């Protein structure tokens, strides 16, 4: 099923719109021309995941493992306990075996749609 | 715990092999003094040999009360032909003790030298280390195919420790590196220790961390300052040391820096492990941006590359099933039995075997009681 979220003009850069789709709250994030839809539900303790900040993330690569901040805004942090998820994959940043549902999006005639199958 | 798996083990003698992954020698400085290299350490050796009370004059050991006062030490027990007596703690006695408790193989740790972090003088620490390693190797490791040795390294001089690792690392019967766990001036997660970790990884030897009540004054000075009892030193030193070390090692990414290294935590029992794993994971998930080098939960690193010697299992009153439950939660594949003979909180094989047999799968029991240690330490 295809559900209209909002017009593209309603999305500022790195902003989100949260809508209810068939009883489920889904957030659509707009960043760098892309739209990513994530269930507004943290798998940790059922918190409102997508109401938390969207940010980059800290990375560290071998061999030095020095901290580096990747500013690409792709991580949403749950406002309850700070669990962080990648909005593109739904995977937890610390352990990818934890995952929140994500949904496909489409742009049609200036409107953003989320596909819930 | 499996309900349908094989549960045919009934007694320790049903096991093919029992390994104690933490056996002790009861060395005195005078035992290994002759092994301290006269050329390299001639100056400090002259000072070491003048010490009348090495525990306090070379090491800086203090306890709240005299250790084990008014207490019958196992190591003073004269029965059974004196098998437990510390004063006879030589090769033959160690082998008799293994026989007494149906243990096939033992991996040796020191007693005095677990307090090595309390030695102030760097040269003394290095000389004591060199002498101890040489003595242990010559007097025990080369003379028995049932006793294995660990190379002690001094936190005061990691480069010297690395040289010791490379000197002994490929010799028969040398199966690990012993860093010690309590009271180091510089935590075991710090880059200061890189020479030791690099050498251990190069020589394919697990690194062990044996905690120590004699070093509690250095490890936890505030708590020790307020302890009124030796028993408080004893109870606190081991788990506090290991909780801190595990926290530091994992959150600062040491397993990532040394991807081929195996870690062995010793002398804190098993009850704290599930609690600490859950706590480490919980705060990694919440505060993981401070530890971006970790690419999975801390508990997964533990599952893959950390092992824990089981002694002292702890007293479960009449709820012995709790021991098996804790072992299950800690990770049966990560536990290796240890007796800790001749210390007075030693565990016979039955202390662990009886509660877990019939509760864990037979394969898991066999692993904990010996087979996992054979694999981890590559016992030949």
Coordinates of C-alpha atoms in Angstrom, one line a residue:
Chain A
X1 CA 0.0 0.0 0.0
X2 CA 1.2 3.5 -0.9
X3 CA 0.6 6.3 1.5
X4 CA 1.2 10.0 0.9
X5 CA 3.3 11.6 3.6
X6 CA 3.7 15.2 2.5
X7 CA 4.8 17.3 -0.4
X8 CA 8.6 17.5 -0.9
X9 CA 8.3 21.2 -0.1
X10 CA 7.3 20.4 3.4
X11 CA 10.7 18.7 4.0
X12 CA 13.6 20.9 4.9
X13 CA 17.1 19.5 4.6
X14 CA 17.7 16.9 7.4
X15 CA 14.1 17.2 8.6
X16 CA 11.5 14.5 9.0
X17 CA 7.8 14.1 8.9
X18 CA 6.1 11.5 11.1
X19 CA 2.8 10.1 9.9
X20 CA 0.5 7.3 10.9
X21 CA 0.1 4.5 8.4
X22 CA -2.3 1.7 9.2
X23 CA -1.8 2.2 12.9
X24 CA 1.9 2.5 12.7
X25 CA 3.9 5.7 13.2
X26 CA 6.5 6.0 10.4
X27 CA 9.0 8.8 10.1
X28 CA 10.3 9.9 6.8
X29 CA 13.7 11.6 6.9
X30 CA 14.9 13.9 4.1
X31 CA 18.6 14.1 3.7
X32 CA 20.8 14.9 0.7
X33 CA 17.9 14.5 -1.7
X34 CA 16.9 11.1 -0.3
X35 CA 13.9 10.0 1.7
X36 CA 14.2 7.2 4.3
X37 CA 11.3 5.8 6.1
X38 CA 11.7 4.3 9.6
X39 CA 9.2 2.9 12.0
X40 CA 9.0 5.3 15.0
X41 CA 9.6 2.5 17.4
X42 CA 12.8 1.6 19.2
X43 CA 13.3 -2.2 19.6
X44 CA 14.9 -1.6 22.9
X45 CA 12.1 -0.4 25.2
X46 CA 9.5 0.7 22.6
X47 CA 10.5 4.4 22.8
X48 CA 9.7 7.0 20.1
X49 CA 12.9 6.4 18.2
X50 CA 12.3 8.9 15.4
X51 CA 11.6 11.8 17.6
X52 CA 15.3 11.9 18.6
X53 CA 18.1 13.8 16.8
X54 CA 19.4 13.0 13.4
X55 CA 23.2 13.1 13.4
X56 CA 26.4 11.8 12.0
X57 CA 28.4 9.2 13.8
X58 CA 31.7 8.5 15.4
X59 CA 33.9 6.0 13.5
X60 CA 37.4 4.6 14.2
X61 CA 39.4 2.6 11.7
X62 CA 42.4 0.4 12.1
X63 CA 45.3 0.5 12.7
X64 CA 45.2 3.6 14.8
X65 CA 41.5 3.6 15.7
X66 CA 41.6 7.4 16.2
X67 CA 38.1 8.8 16.5
X68 CA 36.7 10.6 13.5
X69 CA 33.3 12.1 13.1
X70 CA 31.4 11.2 10.0
X71 CA 29.1 14.1 9.6
X72 CA 26.8 12.4 7.1
X73 CA 23.4 12.7 8.8
X74 CA 22.2 9.1 8.8
X75 CA 21.9 8.2 12.5
X76 CA 18.7 8.7 14.6
X77 CA 19.1 8.4 18.3
X78 CA 16.3 7.3 20.5
X79 CA 15.4 10.0 23.0
X80 CA 14.8 7.5 25.7
X81 CA 18.1 5.5 26.1
X82 CA 20.3 6.8 23.2
X83 CA 20.2 3.7 21.0
X84 CA 21.3 4.7 17.6
X85 CA 20.0 3.4 14.3
X86 CA 21.0 3.9 10.7
X87 CA 18.0 5.5 8.9
X88 CA 18.9 3.8 5.6
X89 CA 19.1 0.3 6.9
X90 CA 17.4 0.3 10.3
X91 CA 20.4 -1.4 11.8
X92 CA 21.6 -0.5 15.2
X93 CA 24.9 1.4 15.0
X94 CA 26.5 -0.6 17.8
X95 CA 25.2 -4.0 16.8
X96 CA 23.6 -4.6 13.4
X97 CA 21.7 -7.6 14.7
X98 CA 19.2 -5.1 16.3
X99 CA 17.1 -3.6 13.6
X100 CA 14.1 -1.4 13.3
X101 CA 11.8 -1.8 10.3
X102 CA 12.4 0.5 7.3
X103 CA 10.1 1.1 4.4
X104 CA 10.5 2.1 0.7
X105 CA 9.7 5.6 -0.3
X106 CA 8.6 7.1 -3.6
X107 CA 8.4 10.6 -5.0
X108 CA 5.5 11.2 -7.4
X109 CA 4.3 14.6 -8.6
X110 CA 6.1 16.5 -5.9
X111 CA 4.7 14.3 -3.1
X112 CA 6.6 11.8 -0.9
X113 CA 5.0 8.4 -0.4
X114 CA 5.8 5.5 1.9
X115 CA 5.2 2.0 0.7
X116 CA 3.9 -0.4 3.4
X117 CA 3.6 -3.9 2.1
Chain B
X1 CA 20.1 -25.6 29.5
X2 CA 19.4 -28.5 27.3
X3 CA 16.7 -30.9 28.2
X4 CA 17.3 -33.6 25.6
X5 CA 21.1 -33.6 25.3
X6 CA 23.4 -36.3 26.5
X7 CA 23.7 -36.3 30.3
X8 CA 25.6 -39.4 31.0
X9 CA 28.4 -38.0 33.1
X10 CA 28.2 -39.2 36.7
X11 CA 31.5 -38.6 38.3
X12 CA 34.8 -36.8 37.6
X13 CA 36.4 -40.1 36.7
X14 CA 34.0 -40.3 33.7
X15 CA 35.9 -37.4 32.2
X16 CA 38.6 -38.1 29.7
X17 CA 40.7 -35.2 31.0
X18 CA 40.7 -32.6 33.8
X19 CA 42.8 -29.5 33.5
X20 CA 43.3 -27.0 36.3
X21 CA 43.9 -23.7 34.4
X22 CA 45.2 -22.0 37.6
X23 CA 47.6 -23.9 39.8
X24 CA 50.1 -22.2 42.0
X25 CA 53.6 -22.6 43.0
X26 CA 54.5 -20.9 46.3
X27 CA 57.7 -19.3 45.4
X28 CA 59.9 -17.4 47.8
X29 CA 62.5 -15.0 46.5
X30 CA 65.2 -17.2 47.8
X31 CA 63.9 -20.0 45.6
X32 CA 64.6 -18.2 42.4
X33 CA 67.3 -15.8 43.5
X34 CA 70.0 -18.1 42.1
X35 CA 68.3 -17.8 38.7
X36 CA 68.6 -14.0 38.5
X37 CA 71.2 -13.3 35.9
X38 CA 74.3 -12.2 37.6
X39 CA 75.6 -10.2 34.6
X40 CA 72.5 -8.3 33.7
X41 CA 71.2 -7.7 37.2
X42 CA 74.3 -7.8 39.3
X43 CA 73.5 -4.5 41.1
X44 CA 69.9 -4.9 41.9
X45 CA 70.5 -8.6 42.7
X46 CA 72.8 -7.6 45.5
X47 CA 70.0 -5.5 47.0
X48 CA 67.3 -8.1 46.5
X49 CA 69.3 -10.7 48.3
X50 CA 69.7 -8.5 51.3
X51 CA 65.9 -8.2 51.8
X52 CA 64.7 -10.0 55.0
X53 CA 61.1 -9.4 54.2
X54 CA 60.5 -9.3 50.4
X55 CA 56.7 -9.0 50.7
X56 CA 57.2 -5.5 52.2
X57 CA 60.7 -4.5 51.2
X58 CA 60.7 -5.4 47.6
X59 CA 57.0 -5.7 47.1
X60 CA 54.6 -3.3 48.9
X61 CA 52.0 -5.7 50.2
X62 CA 49.7 -4.6 53.0
X63 CA 46.6 -6.2 54.2
X64 CA 43.9 -5.1 56.7
X65 CA 44.9 -7.9 59.0
X66 CA 47.3 -10.7 58.7
X67 CA 46.1 -13.0 55.9
X68 CA 44.3 -16.1 57.1
X69 CA 45.0 -15.4 60.8
X70 CA 43.6 -18.1 63.2
X71 CA 42.7 -20.0 60.1
X72 CA 43.8 -23.5 59.1
X73 CA 45.5 -22.9 55.8
X74 CA 45.2 -25.7 53.3
X75 CA 48.8 -25.1 52.7
X76 CA 49.6 -25.9 56.3
X77 CA 47.6 -29.1 56.4
X78 CA 49.9 -31.9 57.2
X79 CA 47.6 -34.9 56.5
X80 CA 47.6 -37.1 53.4
X81 CA 51.4 -37.3 53.6
X82 CA 51.7 -33.5 53.6
X83 CA 50.5 -33.2 50.1
X84 CA 49.1 -29.7 50.6
X85 CA 52.0 -28.3 52.6
X86 CA 53.4 -25.1 51.1
X87 CA 56.8 -25.7 52.6
X88 CA 57.1 -28.7 50.4
X89 CA 55.9 -26.9 47.3
X90 CA 58.2 -28.5 44.8
X91 CA 57.7 -30.4 41.7
X92 CA 57.0 -33.7 43.3
X93 CA 54.4 -32.2 45.6
X94 CA 52.6 -30.4 42.8
X95 CA 52.3 -33.7 41.0
X96 CA 51.1 -35.4 44.1
X97 CA 48.4 -32.8 44.4
X98 CA 47.2 -33.3 40.9
X99 CA 46.9 -37.0 41.7
X100 CA 45.2 -36.4 45.0
X101 CA 42.4 -34.5 43.2
X102 CA 42.3 -36.5 39.9
X103 CA 43.6 -33.5 37.9
X104 CA 45.6 -34.5 34.8
X105 CA 47.3 -31.2 33.9
X106 CA 47.9 -27.9 35.6
X107 CA 48.9 -24.5 34.3
X108 CA 51.1 -22.8 36.8
X109 CA 50.9 -19.3 38.2
X110 CA 53.0 -17.7 40.9
X111 CA 51.9 -16.6 44.4
X112 CA 54.3 -13.9 45.5
X113 CA 54.8 -12.7 41.9
X114 CA 51.1 -12.0 41.4
X115 CA 51.9 -9.0 43.6
X116 CA 54.5 -7.9 41.1
X117 CA 52.6 -4.6 40.3
X118 CA 53.5 -3.5 43.9
X119 CA 57.2 -3.5 43.2
X120 CA 58.3 0.1 43.0
X121 CA 61.7 -0.3 41.5
X122 CA 61.8 -1.0 37.8
X123 CA 65.1 -2.9 37.9
X124 CA 63.9 -5.0 40.8
X125 CA 60.7 -5.9 39.0
X126 CA 62.6 -6.9 35.9
X127 CA 65.2 -9.0 37.9
X128 CA 62.5 -10.7 39.9
X129 CA 60.6 -11.5 36.7
X130 CA 63.6 -12.9 34.9
X131 CA 64.6 -15.0 37.9
X132 CA 61.1 -16.3 38.5
X133 CA 60.5 -17.2 34.8
X134 CA 63.9 -19.0 34.6
X135 CA 63.2 -20.9 37.9
X136 CA 59.7 -21.9 36.9
X137 CA 60.8 -23.1 33.5
X138 CA 63.8 -25.1 34.8
X139 CA 62.3 -26.5 38.0
X140 CA 58.8 -27.3 36.9
X141 CA 58.0 -26.9 33.2
X142 CA 60.9 -28.8 31.8
X143 CA 60.6 -31.6 34.4
X144 CA 57.0 -32.6 33.9
X145 CA 54.7 -33.2 31.0
X146 CA 51.7 -32.5 33.3
X147 CA 52.7 -29.0 34.4
X148 CA 52.6 -26.0 32.1
X149 CA 54.0 -22.5 32.6
X150 CA 53.0 -18.9 32.0
X151 CA 55.6 -16.2 31.4
X152 CA 55.2 -13.5 34.0
X153 CA 55.7 -10.0 32.6
X154 CA 56.3 -6.8 34.6
X155 CA 54.1 -3.8 34.0
X156 CA 57.0 -1.7 35.2
X157 CA 59.0 -2.7 32.1
X158 CA 56.8 -4.0 29.2
X159 CA 59.8 -4.1 26.8
X160 CA 61.5 -6.5 29.2
X161 CA 58.3 -8.5 29.4
X162 CA 58.2 -8.7 25.6
X163 CA 61.7 -10.1 25.5
X164 CA 60.8 -12.7 28.0
X165 CA 57.8 -13.7 25.9
X166 CA 60.0 -14.1 22.8
X167 CA 62.6 -15.9 24.8
X168 CA 60.3 -18.6 26.2
X169 CA 57.3 -18.4 23.9
X170 CA 58.0 -21.2 21.6
X171 CA 59.4 -23.6 24.2
X172 CA 57.5 -26.8 25.0
X173 CA 55.3 -26.4 28.1
X174 CA 55.1 -22.6 27.9
X175 CA 51.5 -21.9 27.1
X176 CA 50.6 -18.3 28.2
X177 CA 51.6 -14.9 29.3
X178 CA 50.7 -13.7 32.8
X179 CA 50.2 -10.0 33.2
X180 CA 48.6 -9.9 36.6
X181 CA 45.3 -8.1 37.1
X182 CA 45.5 -6.0 40.3
X183 CA 47.4 -2.8 41.1
X184 CA 49.3 -2.0 38.0
X185 CA 50.4 1.6 37.8
X186 CA 49.2 1.8 34.2
X187 CA 46.0 0.0 33.3
X188 CA 46.3 -3.1 31.1
X189 CA 44.3 -1.4 28.4
X190 CA 46.9 1.3 27.9
X191 CA 49.3 1.6 24.9
X192 CA 52.1 1.2 27.5
X193 CA 51.4 -2.5 27.3
X194 CA 51.7 -2.7 23.5
X195 CA 55.1 -4.5 23.5
X196 CA 53.6 -7.3 25.7
X197 CA 50.5 -7.7 23.6
X198 CA 52.4 -7.6 20.3
X199 CA 54.8 -10.2 21.5
X200 CA 52.0 -12.4 22.9
X201 CA 50.1 -12.2 19.7
X202 CA 53.3 -12.9 17.6
X203 CA 54.1 -16.0 19.7
X204 CA 50.4 -17.1 19.6
X205 CA 50.1 -17.2 23.4
X206 CA 47.0 -16.2 25.4
X207 CA 47.3 -13.4 27.9
X208 CA 46.2 -14.1 31.4
X209 CA 45.2 -11.7 34.1
X210 CA 45.4 -13.2 37.6
X211 CA 43.9 -10.9 40.3
X212 CA 45.6 -10.5 43.7
X213 CA 44.6 -9.6 47.2
X214 CA 48.2 -8.7 48.1
X215 CA 48.1 -5.9 45.5
X216 CA 44.8 -4.5 46.6
X217 CA 46.5 -1.5 48.3
X218 CA 47.6 -0.5 44.9
X219 CA 44.5 -1.5 43.0
X220 CA 41.9 -0.1 45.2
X221 CA 43.6 2.1 47.8
X222 CA 40.5 3.8 49.0
X223 CA 38.6 0.6 49.7
X224 CA 41.6 -1.0 51.2
X225 CA 42.2 2.0 53.4
X226 CA 38.8 1.5 55.0
X227 CA 38.9 -2.3 55.2
X228 CA 38.9 -3.6 58.8
X229 CA 39.3 -7.2 57.9
X230 CA 41.5 -9.3 55.7
X231 CA 38.4 -11.0 54.5
X232 CA 37.2 -7.8 53.0
X233 CA 40.5 -7.5 51.1
X234 CA 40.1 -11.0 49.9
X235 CA 36.5 -10.8 48.8
X236 CA 36.8 -7.5 47.0
X237 CA 40.2 -7.6 45.3
X238 CA 39.4 -10.2 42.7
X239 CA 36.1 -9.2 41.1
X240 CA 36.8 -5.5 41.4
X241 CA 40.1 -6.0 39.6
X242 CA 38.5 -8.1 36.8
X243 CA 35.5 -6.0 36.3
X244 CA 37.7 -3.0 35.9
X245 CA 40.1 -4.8 33.6
X246 CA 37.4 -6.1 31.4
X247 CA 35.7 -2.7 31.2
X248 CA 38.9 -1.1 30.2
X249 CA 40.0 -3.8 27.7
X250 CA 36.7 -4.0 25.9
X251 CA 35.6 -0.3 25.9
X252 CA 39.0 0.8 24.8
X253 CA 39.1 -1.7 22.0
X254 CA 42.1 -3.8 22.9
X255 CA 40.6 -6.9 21.3
X256 CA 40.2 -4.9 18.1
X257 CA 43.8 -3.8 18.2
X258 CA 45.1 -7.3 18.7
X259 CA 42.7 -9.4 16.6
X260 CA 44.5 -12.7 17.1
X261 CA 44.9 -12.4 20.8
X262 CA 43.0 -14.6 23.4
X263 CA 42.3 -13.3 26.9
X264 CA 42.0 -15.3 30.1
X265 CA 40.5 -13.8 33.3
X266 CA 41.5 -15.6 36.5
X267 CA 40.5 -16.0 40.1
X268 CA 37.2 -14.0 40.3
X269 CA 34.7 -17.0 39.9
X270 CA 31.8 -17.0 37.5
X271 CA 28.9 -15.2 39.2
X272 CA 29.9 -11.8 38.2
X273 CA 30.3 -12.6 34.5
X274 CA 26.7 -12.6 33.3
X275 CA 26.0 -9.4 35.3
X276 CA 29.0 -7.7 33.8
X277 CA 28.4 -8.8 30.3
X278 CA 24.8 -7.5 30.4
X279 CA 26.0 -4.2 31.9
X280 CA 28.8 -3.7 29.4
X281 CA 26.4 -4.4 26.5
X282 CA 23.7 -2.1 28.0
X283 CA 26.1 0.9 28.2
X284 CA 27.7 0.1 24.9
X285 CA 24.4 0.4 23.2
X286 CA 23.6 3.7 25.0
X287 CA 27.0 5.3 24.8
X288 CA 28.6 3.5 21.9
X289 CA 29.8 6.7 20.2
X290 CA 32.5 6.8 22.7
X291 CA 33.8 3.4 21.5
X292 CA 33.5 3.5 17.7
X293 CA 36.3 0.9 17.3
X294 CA 33.9 -1.8 18.5
X295 CA 31.9 -3.3 15.7
X296 CA 29.7 -5.5 17.9
X297 CA 28.5 -5.9 21.4
X298 CA 31.2 -6.3 24.1
X299 CA 29.6 -9.6 25.1
X300 CA 30.3 -10.9 21.6
X301 CA 34.0 -10.2 21.9
X302 CA 33.8 -12.0 25.2
X303 CA 32.1 -15.0 23.6
X304 CA 34.7 -15.2 20.9
X305 CA 38.0 -14.5 22.7
X306 CA 37.7 -14.3 26.5
X307 CA 37.9 -17.2 28.9
X308 CA 37.4 -17.3 32.6
X309 CA 38.9 -19.7 35.1
X310 CA 36.1 -20.8 37.4
X311 CA 37.6 -20.8 40.9
X312 CA 36.3 -19.8 43.3
X313 CA 32.9 -21.0 42.1
X314 CA 31.3 -19.5 45.3
X315 CA 28.9 -20.9 47.7
X316 CA 25.4 -21.5 46.5
X317 CA 24.0 -22.7 49.9
X318 CA 21.6 -25.5 49.0
X319 CA 20.7 -24.0 45.6
X320 CA 23.4 -25.8 43.8
X321 CA 21.5 -25.5 40.5
X322 CA 22.4 -21.8 40.6
X323 CA 26.0 -22.8 39.8
X324 CA 24.9 -24.4 36.5
X325 CA 22.6 -21.5 35.8
X326 CA 25.4 -19.0 36.2
X327 CA 27.7 -21.2 34.1
X328 CA 25.1 -21.2 31.4
X329 CA 24.7 -17.5 31.5
X330 CA 28.4 -16.8 31.7
X331 CA 28.9 -19.0 28.6
X332 CA 29.9 -22.6 29.1
X333 CA 32.3 -22.4 26.1
X334 CA 34.2 -19.6 27.9
X335 CA 34.8 -21.3 31.2
X336 CA 37.8 -23.3 32.2
X337 CA 38.0 -25.2 35.4
X338 CA 40.7 -24.1 37.9
X339 CA 41.6 -25.7 41.3
X340 CA 43.9 -23.0 42.6
X341 CA 45.8 -25.5 44.8
X342 CA 47.3 -25.0 47.3
X343 CA 45.4 -21.8 48.3
X344 CA 42.8 -22.1 51.0
X345 CA 39.9 -21.2 48.7
X346 CA 40.8 -24.0 46.2
X347 CA 38.1 -25.9 44.3
X348 CA 38.2 -29.6 43.9
X349 CA 37.0 -30.7 40.5
X350 CA 33.8 -31.9 42.2
X351 CA 33.0 -28.5 43.5
X352 CA 32.3 -27.4 39.9
X353 CA 31.6 -30.8 38.2
X354 CA 28.8 -31.9 40.6
X355 CA 26.6 -28.8 40.1
X356 CA 26.9 -28.7 36.4
X357 CA 26.8 -32.4 35.4
X358 CA 23.3 -33.3 34.4
X359 CA 22.4 -29.6 34.0
X360 CA 24.8 -28.6 31.2
X361 CA 25.3 -30.9 28.2
X362 CA 28.0 -33.4 28.6
X363 CA 30.1 -31.8 25.9
X364 CA 29.9 -28.5 27.7
X365 CA 30.9 -30.2 31.0
X366 CA 33.8 -31.9 29.3
X367 CA 34.8 -28.6 27.8
X368 CA 34.8 -26.7 31.1
X369 CA 36.6 -29.4 33.1
X370 CA 39.5 -29.7 30.7
X371 CA 38.9 -29.9 26.9
X372 CA 38.5 -26.1 26.4
X373 CA 41.7 -25.4 28.3
X374 CA 43.6 -27.9 26.1
X375 CA 42.4 -25.9 23.1
X376 CA 42.9 -22.4 24.5
X377 CA 46.4 -23.1 25.8
X378 CA 47.2 -25.5 23.0
X379 CA 48.4 -28.1 25.5
X380 CA 50.4 -30.8 23.8

